[in-house]
Coordinates of C-alpha atoms in Angstrom, one line a residue:
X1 CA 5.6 20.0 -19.3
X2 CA 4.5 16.5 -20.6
X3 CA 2.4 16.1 -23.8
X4 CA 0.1 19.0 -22.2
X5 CA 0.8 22.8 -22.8
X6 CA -0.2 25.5 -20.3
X7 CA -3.3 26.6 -22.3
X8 CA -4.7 23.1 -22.4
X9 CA -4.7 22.7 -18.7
X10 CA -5.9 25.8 -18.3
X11 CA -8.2 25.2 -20.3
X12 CA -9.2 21.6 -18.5
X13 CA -9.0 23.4 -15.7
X14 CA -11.3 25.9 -16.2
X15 CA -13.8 23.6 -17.5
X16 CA -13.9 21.6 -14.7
X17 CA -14.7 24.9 -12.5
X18 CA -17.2 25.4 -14.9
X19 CA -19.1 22.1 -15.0
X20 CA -18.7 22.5 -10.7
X21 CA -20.3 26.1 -10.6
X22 CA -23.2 24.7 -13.1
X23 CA -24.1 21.6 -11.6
X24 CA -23.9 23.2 -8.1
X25 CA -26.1 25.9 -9.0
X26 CA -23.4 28.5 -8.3
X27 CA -21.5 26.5 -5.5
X28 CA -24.9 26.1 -3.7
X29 CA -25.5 23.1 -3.4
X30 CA -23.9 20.9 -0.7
X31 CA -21.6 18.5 -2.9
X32 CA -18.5 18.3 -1.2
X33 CA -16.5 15.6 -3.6
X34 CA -16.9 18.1 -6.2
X35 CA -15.6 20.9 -4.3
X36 CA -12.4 19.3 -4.3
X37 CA -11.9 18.3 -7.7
X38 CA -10.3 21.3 -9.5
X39 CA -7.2 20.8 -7.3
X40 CA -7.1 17.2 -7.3
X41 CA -6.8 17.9 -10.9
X42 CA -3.9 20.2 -10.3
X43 CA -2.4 17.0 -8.3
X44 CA -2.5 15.2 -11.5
X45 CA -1.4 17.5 -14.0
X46 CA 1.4 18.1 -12.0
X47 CA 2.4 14.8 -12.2
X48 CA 2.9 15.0 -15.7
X49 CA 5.0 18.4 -15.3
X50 CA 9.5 17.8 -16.2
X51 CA 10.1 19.5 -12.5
X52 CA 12.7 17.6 -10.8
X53 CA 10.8 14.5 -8.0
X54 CA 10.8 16.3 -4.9
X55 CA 9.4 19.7 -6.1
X56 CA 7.2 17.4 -8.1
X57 CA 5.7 15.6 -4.8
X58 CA 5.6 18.8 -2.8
X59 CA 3.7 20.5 -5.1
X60 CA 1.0 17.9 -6.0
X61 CA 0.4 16.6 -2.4
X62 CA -0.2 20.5 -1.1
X63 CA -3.3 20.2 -4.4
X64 CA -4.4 16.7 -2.6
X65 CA -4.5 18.7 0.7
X66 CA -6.1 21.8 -0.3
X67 CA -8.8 19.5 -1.7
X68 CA -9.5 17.7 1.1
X69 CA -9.7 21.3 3.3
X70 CA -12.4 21.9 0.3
X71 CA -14.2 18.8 0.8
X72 CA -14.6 20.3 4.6
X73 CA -15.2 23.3 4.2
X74 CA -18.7 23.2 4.6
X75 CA -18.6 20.1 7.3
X76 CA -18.6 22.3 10.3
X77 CA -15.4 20.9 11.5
X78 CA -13.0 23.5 11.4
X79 CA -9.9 22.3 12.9
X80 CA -9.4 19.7 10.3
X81 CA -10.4 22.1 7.6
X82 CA -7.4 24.6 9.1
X83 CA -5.0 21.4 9.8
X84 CA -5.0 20.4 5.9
X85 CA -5.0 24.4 4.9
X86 CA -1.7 24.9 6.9
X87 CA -0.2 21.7 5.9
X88 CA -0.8 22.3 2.2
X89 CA 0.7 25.8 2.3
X90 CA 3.9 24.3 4.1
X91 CA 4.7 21.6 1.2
X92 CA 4.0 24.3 -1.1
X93 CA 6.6 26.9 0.5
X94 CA 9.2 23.5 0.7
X95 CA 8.5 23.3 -2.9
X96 CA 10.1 27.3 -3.4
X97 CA 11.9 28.4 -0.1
X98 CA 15.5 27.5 -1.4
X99 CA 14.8 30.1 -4.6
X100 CA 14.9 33.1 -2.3
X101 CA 18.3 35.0 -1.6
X102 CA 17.2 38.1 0.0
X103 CA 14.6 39.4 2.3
X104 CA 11.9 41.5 1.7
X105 CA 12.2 43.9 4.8
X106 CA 9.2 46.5 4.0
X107 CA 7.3 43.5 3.3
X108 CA 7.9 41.8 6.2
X109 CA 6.9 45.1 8.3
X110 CA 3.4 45.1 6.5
X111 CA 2.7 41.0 7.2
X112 CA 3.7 41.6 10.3
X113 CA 1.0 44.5 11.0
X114 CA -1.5 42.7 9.3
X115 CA -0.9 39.4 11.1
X116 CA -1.0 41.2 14.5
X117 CA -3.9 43.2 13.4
X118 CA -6.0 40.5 12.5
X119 CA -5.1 38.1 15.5
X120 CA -5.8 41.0 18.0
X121 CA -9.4 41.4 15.9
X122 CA -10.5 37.8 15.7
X123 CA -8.8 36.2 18.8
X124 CA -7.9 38.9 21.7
X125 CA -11.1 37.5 23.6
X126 CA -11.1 34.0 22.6
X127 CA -7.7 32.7 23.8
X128 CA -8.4 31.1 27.1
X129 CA -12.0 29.5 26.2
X130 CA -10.7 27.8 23.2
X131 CA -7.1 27.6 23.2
X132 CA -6.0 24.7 20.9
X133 CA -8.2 26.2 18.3
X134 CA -7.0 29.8 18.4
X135 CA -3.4 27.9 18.1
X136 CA -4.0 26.1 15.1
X137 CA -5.8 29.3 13.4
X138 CA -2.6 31.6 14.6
X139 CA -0.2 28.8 13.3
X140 CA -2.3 28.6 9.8
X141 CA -2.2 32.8 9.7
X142 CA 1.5 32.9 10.2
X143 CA 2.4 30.2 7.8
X144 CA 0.7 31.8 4.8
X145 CA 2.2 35.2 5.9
X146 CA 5.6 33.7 6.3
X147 CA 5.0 31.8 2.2
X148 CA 4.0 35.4 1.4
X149 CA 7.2 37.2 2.3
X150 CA 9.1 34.2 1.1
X151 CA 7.3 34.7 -2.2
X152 CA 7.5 38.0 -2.7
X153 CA 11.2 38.4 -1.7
X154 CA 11.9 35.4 -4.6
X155 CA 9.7 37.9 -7.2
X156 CA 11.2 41.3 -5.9
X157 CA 15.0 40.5 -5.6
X158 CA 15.2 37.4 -7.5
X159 CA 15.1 33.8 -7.5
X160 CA 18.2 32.0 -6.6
X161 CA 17.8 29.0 -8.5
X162 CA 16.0 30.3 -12.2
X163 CA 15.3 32.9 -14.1
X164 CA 11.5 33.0 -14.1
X165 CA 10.2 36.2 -13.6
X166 CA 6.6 35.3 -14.3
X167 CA 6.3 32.2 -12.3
X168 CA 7.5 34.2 -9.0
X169 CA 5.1 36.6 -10.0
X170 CA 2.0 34.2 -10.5
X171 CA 3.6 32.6 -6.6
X172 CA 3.5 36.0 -5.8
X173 CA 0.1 36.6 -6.4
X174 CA -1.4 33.5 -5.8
X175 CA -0.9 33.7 -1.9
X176 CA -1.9 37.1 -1.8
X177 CA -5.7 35.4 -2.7
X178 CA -4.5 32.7 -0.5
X179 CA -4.0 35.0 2.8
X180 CA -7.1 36.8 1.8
X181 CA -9.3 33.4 1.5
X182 CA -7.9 32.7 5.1
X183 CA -9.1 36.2 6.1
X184 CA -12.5 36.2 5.2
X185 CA -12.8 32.3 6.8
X186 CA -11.3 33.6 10.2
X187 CA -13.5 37.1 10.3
X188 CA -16.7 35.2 8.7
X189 CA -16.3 32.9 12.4
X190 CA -14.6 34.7 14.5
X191 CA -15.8 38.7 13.4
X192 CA -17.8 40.1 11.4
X193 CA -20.0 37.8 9.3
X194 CA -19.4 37.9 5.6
X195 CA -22.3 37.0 3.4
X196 CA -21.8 34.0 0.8
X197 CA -18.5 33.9 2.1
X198 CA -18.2 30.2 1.4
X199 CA -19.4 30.9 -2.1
X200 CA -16.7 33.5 -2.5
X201 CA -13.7 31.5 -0.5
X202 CA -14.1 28.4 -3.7
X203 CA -13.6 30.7 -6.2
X204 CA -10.5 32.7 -4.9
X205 CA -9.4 29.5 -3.4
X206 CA -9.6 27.8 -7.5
X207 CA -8.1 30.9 -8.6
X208 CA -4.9 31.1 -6.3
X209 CA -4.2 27.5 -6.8
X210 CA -4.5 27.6 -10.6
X211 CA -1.5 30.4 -10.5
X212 CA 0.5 28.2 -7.8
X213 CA 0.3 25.8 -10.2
X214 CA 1.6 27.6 -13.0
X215 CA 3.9 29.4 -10.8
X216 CA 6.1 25.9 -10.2
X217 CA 5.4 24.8 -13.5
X218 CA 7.3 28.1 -15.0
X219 CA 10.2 28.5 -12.7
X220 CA 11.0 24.7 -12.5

């Protein structure tokens, strides 16, 4: 992976959270730019990775995308925030989708339940006074539930296309904190309000995309 090993970024990585959460008094303060550094930094670092071009690209502009939903996140301006969400999950299931060969059925049965659940909860009463943005919210749900069973059918039958058990795990896992960063931003608007719930959406949000990056940096 270049002339940078896994602990090295990791540990880059986690400094740069580090240096964030200090000099934004615990993700406080309203600095935007440096909200969306740690993935930015993943964009770079996976430029430097030996994956073949087009996961390469796919991988490091869903980073440059999740950054910019980052940057705003606290902006009020939620549509765009959702718009870059959805569109950096759907370059990041391109980068994988080919590696599954079966489907997860149970799996699918348990999204499913969960994504009806939570659409009935947040958005039964809210469809015909704001249409368009109940659609992009449904659209974002159902693409991260859709990268979800596509991830976790690659980790529990297999990848087609490698051998690398731990990487499908880390995908695995990742968008499990993904779908559950996207929960607590739909229920903190559209349910019941969660306290700090920004505060608690950076971190997961820095977590899961620190084991999507090491997830494609293992398996290709």
């Amino acid at each position: 992976m270049g002339s940078y090993g896994p602990a090295r970024l990791l540990g880059i990585y986690g400094g740069i959270v580090g240096l964030i959460y200090i000099e934004t008094d615990g993700l406080r303060h309203d600095t935007p730019l440096l909200y969306a550094l740690p993935p930015l930094a993943l964009a770079a670092f996976t430029y430097g990775l030996t994956m073949n071009r087009a996961t390469k690209v796919l991988t490091s502009i869903s980073f440059i995308a999740i950054g910019g939903a980052l940057y705003l996140l606290d902006r009020r301006v939620l549509p765009y925030t959702i718009s870059l969400m959805t569109f950096s999950h759907l370059l990041y299931l391109f980068s994988f989708m080919k590696c599954m060969q079966r489907l997860w059925n149970e799996l699918a049965i348990i999204l499913t339940i969960y994504f009806g659940g939570i659409f009935y909860y947040c958005f039964a009463d809210l469809f015909a006074s704001i249409p368009m943005l109940v659609t992009f919210l449904t659209i974002h749900l159902f693409v991260v539930c859709v990268s979800i069973l596509t991830a976790g059918s690659v980790w529990f039958y297999g990848s087609k296309r490698s051998y690398a058990r731990q990487g499908d795990l880390l995908r695995f896992m990742g968008l499990l904190i993904c779908l559950v960063c996207s929960s607590i931003l739909l229920l903190n608007r559209f349910g019941r309000r969660l306290q700090q719930s920004h505060y608690l959406i950076k971190l997961l949000c820095y977590l899961s995309e620190a084991l999507l990056f090491f997830a494609n940096e293992r398996t290709f």
